[in-house]
PDB file of C-alpha atoms in Angstrom:
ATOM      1  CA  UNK W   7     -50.736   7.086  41.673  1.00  0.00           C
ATOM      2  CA  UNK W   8     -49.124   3.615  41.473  1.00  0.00           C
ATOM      3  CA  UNK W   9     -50.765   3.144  38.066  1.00  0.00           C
ATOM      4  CA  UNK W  10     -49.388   6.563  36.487  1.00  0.00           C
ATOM      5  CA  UNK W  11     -45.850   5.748  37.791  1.00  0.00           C
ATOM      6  CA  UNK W  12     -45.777   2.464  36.055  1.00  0.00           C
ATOM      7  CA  UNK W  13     -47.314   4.160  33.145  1.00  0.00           C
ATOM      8  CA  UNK W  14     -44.808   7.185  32.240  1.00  0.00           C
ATOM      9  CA  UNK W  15     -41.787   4.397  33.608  1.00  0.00           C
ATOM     10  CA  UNK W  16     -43.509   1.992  30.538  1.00  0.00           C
ATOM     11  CA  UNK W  17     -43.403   5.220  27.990  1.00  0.00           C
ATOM     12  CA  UNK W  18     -39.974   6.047  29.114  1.00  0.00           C
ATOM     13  CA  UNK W  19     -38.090   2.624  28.841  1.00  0.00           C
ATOM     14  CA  UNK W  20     -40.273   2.392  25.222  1.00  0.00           C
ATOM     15  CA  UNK W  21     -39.196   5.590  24.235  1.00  0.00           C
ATOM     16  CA  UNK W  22     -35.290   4.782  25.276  1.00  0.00           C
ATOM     17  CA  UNK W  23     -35.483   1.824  23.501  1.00  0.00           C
ATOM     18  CA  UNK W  24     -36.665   3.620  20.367  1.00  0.00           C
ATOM     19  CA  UNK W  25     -34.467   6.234  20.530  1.00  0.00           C
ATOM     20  CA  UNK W  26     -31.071   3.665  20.842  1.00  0.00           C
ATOM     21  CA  UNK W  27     -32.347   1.860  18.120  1.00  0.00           C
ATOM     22  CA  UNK W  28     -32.332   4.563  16.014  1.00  0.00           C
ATOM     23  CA  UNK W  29     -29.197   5.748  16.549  1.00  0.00           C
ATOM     24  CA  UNK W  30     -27.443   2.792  16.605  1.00  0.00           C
ATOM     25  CA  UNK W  31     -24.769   1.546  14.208  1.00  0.00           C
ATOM     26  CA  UNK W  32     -25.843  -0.427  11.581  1.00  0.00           C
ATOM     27  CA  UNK W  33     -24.634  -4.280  11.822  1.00  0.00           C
ATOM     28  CA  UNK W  34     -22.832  -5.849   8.933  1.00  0.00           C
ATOM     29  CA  UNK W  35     -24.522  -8.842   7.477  1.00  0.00           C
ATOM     30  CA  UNK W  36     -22.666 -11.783   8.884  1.00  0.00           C
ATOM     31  CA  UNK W  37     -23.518 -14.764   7.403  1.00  0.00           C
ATOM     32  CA  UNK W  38     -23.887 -18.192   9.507  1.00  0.00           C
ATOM     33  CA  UNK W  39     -20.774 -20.244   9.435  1.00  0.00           C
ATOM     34  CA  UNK W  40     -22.219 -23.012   7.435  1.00  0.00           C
ATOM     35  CA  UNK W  41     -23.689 -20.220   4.784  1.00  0.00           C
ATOM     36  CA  UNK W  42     -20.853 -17.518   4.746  1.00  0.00           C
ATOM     37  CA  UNK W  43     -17.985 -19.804   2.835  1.00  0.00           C
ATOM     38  CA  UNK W  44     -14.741 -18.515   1.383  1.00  0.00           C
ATOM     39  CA  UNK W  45     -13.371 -21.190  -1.071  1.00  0.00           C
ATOM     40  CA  UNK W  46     -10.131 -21.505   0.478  1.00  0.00           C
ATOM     41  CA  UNK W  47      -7.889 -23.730  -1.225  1.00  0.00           C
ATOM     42  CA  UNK W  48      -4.059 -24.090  -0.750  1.00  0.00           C
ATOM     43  CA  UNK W  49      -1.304 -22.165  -2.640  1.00  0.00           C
ATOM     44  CA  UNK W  50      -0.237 -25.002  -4.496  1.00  0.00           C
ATOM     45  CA  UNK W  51      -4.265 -25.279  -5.569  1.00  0.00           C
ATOM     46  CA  UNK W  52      -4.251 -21.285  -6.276  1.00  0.00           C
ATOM     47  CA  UNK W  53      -1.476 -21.127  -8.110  1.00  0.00           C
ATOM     48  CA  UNK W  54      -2.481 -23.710 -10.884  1.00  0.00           C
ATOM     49  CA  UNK W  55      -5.950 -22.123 -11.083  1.00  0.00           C
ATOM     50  CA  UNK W  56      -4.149 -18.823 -11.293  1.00  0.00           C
ATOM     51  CA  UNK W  57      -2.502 -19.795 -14.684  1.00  0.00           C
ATOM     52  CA  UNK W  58      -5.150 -20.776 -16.390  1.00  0.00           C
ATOM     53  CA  UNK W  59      -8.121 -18.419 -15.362  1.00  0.00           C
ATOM     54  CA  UNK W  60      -5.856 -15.494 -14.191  1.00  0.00           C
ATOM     55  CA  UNK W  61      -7.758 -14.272 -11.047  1.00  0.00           C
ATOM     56  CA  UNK W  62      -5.275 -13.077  -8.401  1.00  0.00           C
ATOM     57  CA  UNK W  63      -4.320 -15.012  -5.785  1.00  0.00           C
ATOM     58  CA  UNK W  64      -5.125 -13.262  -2.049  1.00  0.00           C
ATOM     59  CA  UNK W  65      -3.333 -15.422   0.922  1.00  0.00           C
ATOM     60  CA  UNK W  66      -4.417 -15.012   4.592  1.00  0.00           C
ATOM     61  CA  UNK W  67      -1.574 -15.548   6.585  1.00  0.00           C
ATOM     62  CA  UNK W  68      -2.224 -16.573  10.199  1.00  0.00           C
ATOM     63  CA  UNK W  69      -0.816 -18.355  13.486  1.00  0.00           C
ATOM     64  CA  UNK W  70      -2.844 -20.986  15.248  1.00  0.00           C
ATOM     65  CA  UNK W  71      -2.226 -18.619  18.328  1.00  0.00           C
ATOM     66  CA  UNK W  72      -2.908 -15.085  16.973  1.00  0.00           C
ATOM     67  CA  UNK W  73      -5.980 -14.075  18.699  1.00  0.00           C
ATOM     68  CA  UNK W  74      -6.401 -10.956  15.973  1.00  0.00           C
ATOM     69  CA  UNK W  75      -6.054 -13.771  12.809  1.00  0.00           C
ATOM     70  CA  UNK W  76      -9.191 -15.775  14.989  1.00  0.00           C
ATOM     71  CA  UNK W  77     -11.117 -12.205  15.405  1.00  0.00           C
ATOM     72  CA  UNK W  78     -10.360 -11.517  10.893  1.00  0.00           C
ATOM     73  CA  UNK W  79     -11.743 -14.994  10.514  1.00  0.00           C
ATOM     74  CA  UNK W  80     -14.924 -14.707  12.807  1.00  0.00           C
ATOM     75  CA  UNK W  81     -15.844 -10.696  11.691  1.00  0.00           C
ATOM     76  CA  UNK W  82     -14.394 -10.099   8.204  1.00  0.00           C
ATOM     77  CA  UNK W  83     -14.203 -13.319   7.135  1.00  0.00           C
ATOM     78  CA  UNK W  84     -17.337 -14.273   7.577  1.00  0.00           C
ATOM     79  CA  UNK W  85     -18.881 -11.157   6.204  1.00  0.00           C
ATOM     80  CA  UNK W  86     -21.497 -11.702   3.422  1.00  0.00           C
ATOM     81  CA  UNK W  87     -19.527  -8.885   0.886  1.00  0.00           C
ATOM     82  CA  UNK W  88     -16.326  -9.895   1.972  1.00  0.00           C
ATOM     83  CA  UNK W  89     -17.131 -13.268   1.061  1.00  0.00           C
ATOM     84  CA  UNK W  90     -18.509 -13.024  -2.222  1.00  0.00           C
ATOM     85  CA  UNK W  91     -16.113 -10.650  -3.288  1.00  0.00           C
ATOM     86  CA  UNK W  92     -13.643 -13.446  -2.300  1.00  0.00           C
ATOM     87  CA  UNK W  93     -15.257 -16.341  -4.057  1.00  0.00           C
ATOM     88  CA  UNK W  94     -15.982 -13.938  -7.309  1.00  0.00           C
ATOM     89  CA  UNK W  95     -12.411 -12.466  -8.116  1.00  0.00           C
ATOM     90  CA  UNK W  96      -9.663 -14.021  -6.391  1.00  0.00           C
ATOM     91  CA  UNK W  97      -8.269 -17.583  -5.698  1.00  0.00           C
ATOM     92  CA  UNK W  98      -8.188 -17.294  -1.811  1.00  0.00           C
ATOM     93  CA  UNK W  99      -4.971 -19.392   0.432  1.00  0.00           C
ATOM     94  CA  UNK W 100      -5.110 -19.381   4.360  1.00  0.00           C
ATOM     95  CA  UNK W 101      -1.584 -20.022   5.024  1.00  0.00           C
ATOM     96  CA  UNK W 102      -0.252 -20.948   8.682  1.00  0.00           C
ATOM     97  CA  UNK W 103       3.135 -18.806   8.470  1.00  0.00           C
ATOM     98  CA  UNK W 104       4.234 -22.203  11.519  1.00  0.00           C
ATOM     99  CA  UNK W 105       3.276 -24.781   9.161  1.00  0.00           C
ATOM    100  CA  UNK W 106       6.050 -27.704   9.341  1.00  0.00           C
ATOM    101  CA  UNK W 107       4.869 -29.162   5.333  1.00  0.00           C
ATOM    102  CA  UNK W 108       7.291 -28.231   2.568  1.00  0.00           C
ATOM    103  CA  UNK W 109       5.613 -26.259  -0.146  1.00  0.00           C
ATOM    104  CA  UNK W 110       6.302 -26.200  -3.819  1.00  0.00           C
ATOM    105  CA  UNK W 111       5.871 -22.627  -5.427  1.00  0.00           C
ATOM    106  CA  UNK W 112       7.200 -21.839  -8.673  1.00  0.00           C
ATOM    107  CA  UNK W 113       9.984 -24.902  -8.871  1.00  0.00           C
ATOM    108  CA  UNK W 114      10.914 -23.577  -5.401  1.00  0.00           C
ATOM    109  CA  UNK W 115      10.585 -25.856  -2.232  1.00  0.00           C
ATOM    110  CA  UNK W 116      10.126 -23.898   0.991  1.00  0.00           C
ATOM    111  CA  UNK W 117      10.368 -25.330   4.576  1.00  0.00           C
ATOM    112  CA  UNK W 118       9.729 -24.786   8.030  1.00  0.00           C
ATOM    113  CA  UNK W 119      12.549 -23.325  10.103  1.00  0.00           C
ATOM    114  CA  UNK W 120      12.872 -24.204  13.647  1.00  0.00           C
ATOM    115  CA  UNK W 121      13.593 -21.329  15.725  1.00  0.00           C
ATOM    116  CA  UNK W 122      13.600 -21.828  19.821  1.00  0.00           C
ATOM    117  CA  UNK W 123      10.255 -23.397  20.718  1.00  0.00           C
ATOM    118  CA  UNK W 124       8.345 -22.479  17.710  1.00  0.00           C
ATOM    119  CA  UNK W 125       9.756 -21.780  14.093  1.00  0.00           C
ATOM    120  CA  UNK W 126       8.287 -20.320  10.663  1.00  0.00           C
ATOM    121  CA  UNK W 127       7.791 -21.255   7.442  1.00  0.00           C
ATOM    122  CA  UNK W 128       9.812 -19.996   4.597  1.00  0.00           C
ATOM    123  CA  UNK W 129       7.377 -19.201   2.111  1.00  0.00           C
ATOM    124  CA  UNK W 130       5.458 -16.857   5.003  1.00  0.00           C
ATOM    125  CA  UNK W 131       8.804 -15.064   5.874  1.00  0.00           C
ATOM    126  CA  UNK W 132       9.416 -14.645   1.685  1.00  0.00           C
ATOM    127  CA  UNK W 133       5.516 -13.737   1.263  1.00  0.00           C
ATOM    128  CA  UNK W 134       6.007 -11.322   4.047  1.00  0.00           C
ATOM    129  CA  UNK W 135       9.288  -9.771   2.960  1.00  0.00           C
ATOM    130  CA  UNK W 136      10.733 -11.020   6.554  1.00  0.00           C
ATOM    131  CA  UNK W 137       8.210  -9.096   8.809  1.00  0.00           C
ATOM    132  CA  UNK W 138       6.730 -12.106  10.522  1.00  0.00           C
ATOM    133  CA  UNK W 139       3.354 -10.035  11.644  1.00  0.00           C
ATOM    134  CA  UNK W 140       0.174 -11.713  12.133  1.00  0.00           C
ATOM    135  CA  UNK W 141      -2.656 -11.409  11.015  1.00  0.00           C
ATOM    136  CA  UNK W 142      -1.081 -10.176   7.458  1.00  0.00           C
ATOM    137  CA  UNK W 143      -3.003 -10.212   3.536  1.00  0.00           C
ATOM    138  CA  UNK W 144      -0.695 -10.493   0.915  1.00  0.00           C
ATOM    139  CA  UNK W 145      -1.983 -10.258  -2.860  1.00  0.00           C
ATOM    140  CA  UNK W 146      -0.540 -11.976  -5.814  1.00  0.00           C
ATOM    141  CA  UNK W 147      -0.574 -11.295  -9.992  1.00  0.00           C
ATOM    142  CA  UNK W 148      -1.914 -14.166 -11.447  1.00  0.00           C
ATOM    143  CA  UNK W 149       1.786 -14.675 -12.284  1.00  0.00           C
ATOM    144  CA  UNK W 150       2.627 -14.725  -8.605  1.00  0.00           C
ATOM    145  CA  UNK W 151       3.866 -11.548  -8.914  1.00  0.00           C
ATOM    146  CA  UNK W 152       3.414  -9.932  -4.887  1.00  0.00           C
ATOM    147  CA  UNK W 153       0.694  -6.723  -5.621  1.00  0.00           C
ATOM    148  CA  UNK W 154       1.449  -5.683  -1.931  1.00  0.00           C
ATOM    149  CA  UNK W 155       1.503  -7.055   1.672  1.00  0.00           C
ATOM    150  CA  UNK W 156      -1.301  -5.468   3.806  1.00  0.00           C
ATOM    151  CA  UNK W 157      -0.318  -6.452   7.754  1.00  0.00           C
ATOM    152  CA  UNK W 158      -2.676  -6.295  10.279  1.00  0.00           C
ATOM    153  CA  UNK W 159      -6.298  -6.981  11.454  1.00  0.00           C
ATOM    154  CA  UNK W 160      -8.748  -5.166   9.101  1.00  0.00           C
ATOM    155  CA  UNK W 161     -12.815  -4.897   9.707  1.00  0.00           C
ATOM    156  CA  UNK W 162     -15.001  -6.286   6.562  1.00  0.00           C
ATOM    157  CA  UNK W 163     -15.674  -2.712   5.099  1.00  0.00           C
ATOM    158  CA  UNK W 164     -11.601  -1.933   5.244  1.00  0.00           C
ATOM    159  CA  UNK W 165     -11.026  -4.949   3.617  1.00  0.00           C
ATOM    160  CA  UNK W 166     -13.680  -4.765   1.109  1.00  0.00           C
ATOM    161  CA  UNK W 167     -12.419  -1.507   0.442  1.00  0.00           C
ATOM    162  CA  UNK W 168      -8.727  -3.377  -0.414  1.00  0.00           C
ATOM    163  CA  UNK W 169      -9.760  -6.032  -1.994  1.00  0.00           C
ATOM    164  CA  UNK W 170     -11.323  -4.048  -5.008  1.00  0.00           C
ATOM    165  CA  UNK W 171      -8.914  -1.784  -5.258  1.00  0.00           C
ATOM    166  CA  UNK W 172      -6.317  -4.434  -6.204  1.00  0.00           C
ATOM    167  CA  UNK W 173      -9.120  -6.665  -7.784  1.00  0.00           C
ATOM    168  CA  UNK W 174     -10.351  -3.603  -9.873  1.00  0.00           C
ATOM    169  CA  UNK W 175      -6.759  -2.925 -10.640  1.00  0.00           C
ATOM    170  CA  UNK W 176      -7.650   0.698  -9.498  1.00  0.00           C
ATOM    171  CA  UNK W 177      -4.249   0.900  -7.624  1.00  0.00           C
ATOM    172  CA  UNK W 178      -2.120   0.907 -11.258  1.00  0.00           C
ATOM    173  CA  UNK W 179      -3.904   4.212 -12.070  1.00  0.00           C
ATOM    174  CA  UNK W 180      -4.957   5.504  -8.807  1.00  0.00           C
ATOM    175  CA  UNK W 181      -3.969   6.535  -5.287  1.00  0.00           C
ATOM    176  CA  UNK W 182      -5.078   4.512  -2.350  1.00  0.00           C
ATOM    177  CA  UNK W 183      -6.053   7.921  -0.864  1.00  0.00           C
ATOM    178  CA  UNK W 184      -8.046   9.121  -3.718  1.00  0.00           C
ATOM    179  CA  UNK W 185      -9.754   5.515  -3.914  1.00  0.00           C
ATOM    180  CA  UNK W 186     -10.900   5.368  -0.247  1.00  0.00           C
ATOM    181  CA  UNK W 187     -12.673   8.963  -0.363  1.00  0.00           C
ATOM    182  CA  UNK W 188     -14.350   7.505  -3.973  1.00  0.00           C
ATOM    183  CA  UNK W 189     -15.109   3.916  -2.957  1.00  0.00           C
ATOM    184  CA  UNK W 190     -18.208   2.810  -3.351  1.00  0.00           C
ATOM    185  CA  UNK W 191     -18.829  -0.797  -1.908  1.00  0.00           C
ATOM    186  CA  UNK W 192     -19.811  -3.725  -4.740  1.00  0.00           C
ATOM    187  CA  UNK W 193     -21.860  -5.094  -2.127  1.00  0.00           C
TER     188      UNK W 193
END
């Protein structure tokens, strides 16, 4: 009897295990830190590259304290579509929107403003059209023209979806709506 009872409990916790496996979601490829690489590179960096090659620009901006901006960089970041989508068609920035350097953009210096305990930097606030929200994407002409500002976290198949919409140029002739029920990932 003891034999049979361990028996059908052995089928049963097999045949769970099976069965959760099969329904379970499919994991995104994510790629070991040392593998999965964006080429990050600052703005000053992007924008000169920009001008000659005439990629767009994308520019992460983040907070050293925005627990959402950590979660992008660990999950979407690190993403192995995301990533070479990245590397492939834009000039990627990570920009710290608290950053107390002076920047150079377009014969335009912007600082850091001190505000209370903590400040912001110029560039973020004009990058971000004065809604300080972190973590938030912001895409740039190869003329630094601003495409659009896309706040907020976003998982590695809603940004893939983004990023070739405004890579592709898709969003001059289409609708983001009509896009999204069309897209097809590159990767």
């Amino acid at each position: 009897m003891n034999r049979t009872v361990v028996y059908l409990f052995s089928l049963l916790l097999i045949g769970t295990g099976v069965f959760l496996s099969a329904f379970s979601p499919q994991t995104e490829k994510i790629l070991p830190p040392e593998t999965a690489q964006i080429k990050w590179v600052s703005i000053e960096e992007a924008v000169a590259a920009a001008a000659k090659d005439r990629k767009k620009i994308v520019v992460d901006v983040y907070t050293d304290w925005c627990g959402w901006c950590k979660k992008m960089d660990k999950d979407t970041y690190a993403q192995a579509g995301v990533v070479s989508y990245i590397n492939e068609n834009y000039h990627a920035v990570k920009f710290n929107a608290e950053q107390k350097e002076d920047i150079t953009v377009g014969g335009i210096t912007y600082k850091y403003i001190p505000n209370g305990r903590s400040g912001y930097h110029e560039l973020a606030a004009k990058m971000l059209n004065g809604k300080l929200s972190y973590p938030s994407t912001v895409f740039f002409d190869y003329q630094l023209n601003i495409i659009t500002n896309v706040p907020g976290y976003h998982d590695s198949k809603e940004m893939l979806t983004i990023l070739s919409f405004l890579g592709e140029d898709a969003y001059k002739t289409t609708s983001w709506e009509n896009y999204q029920k069309n897209f097809k990932s590159p990767r």
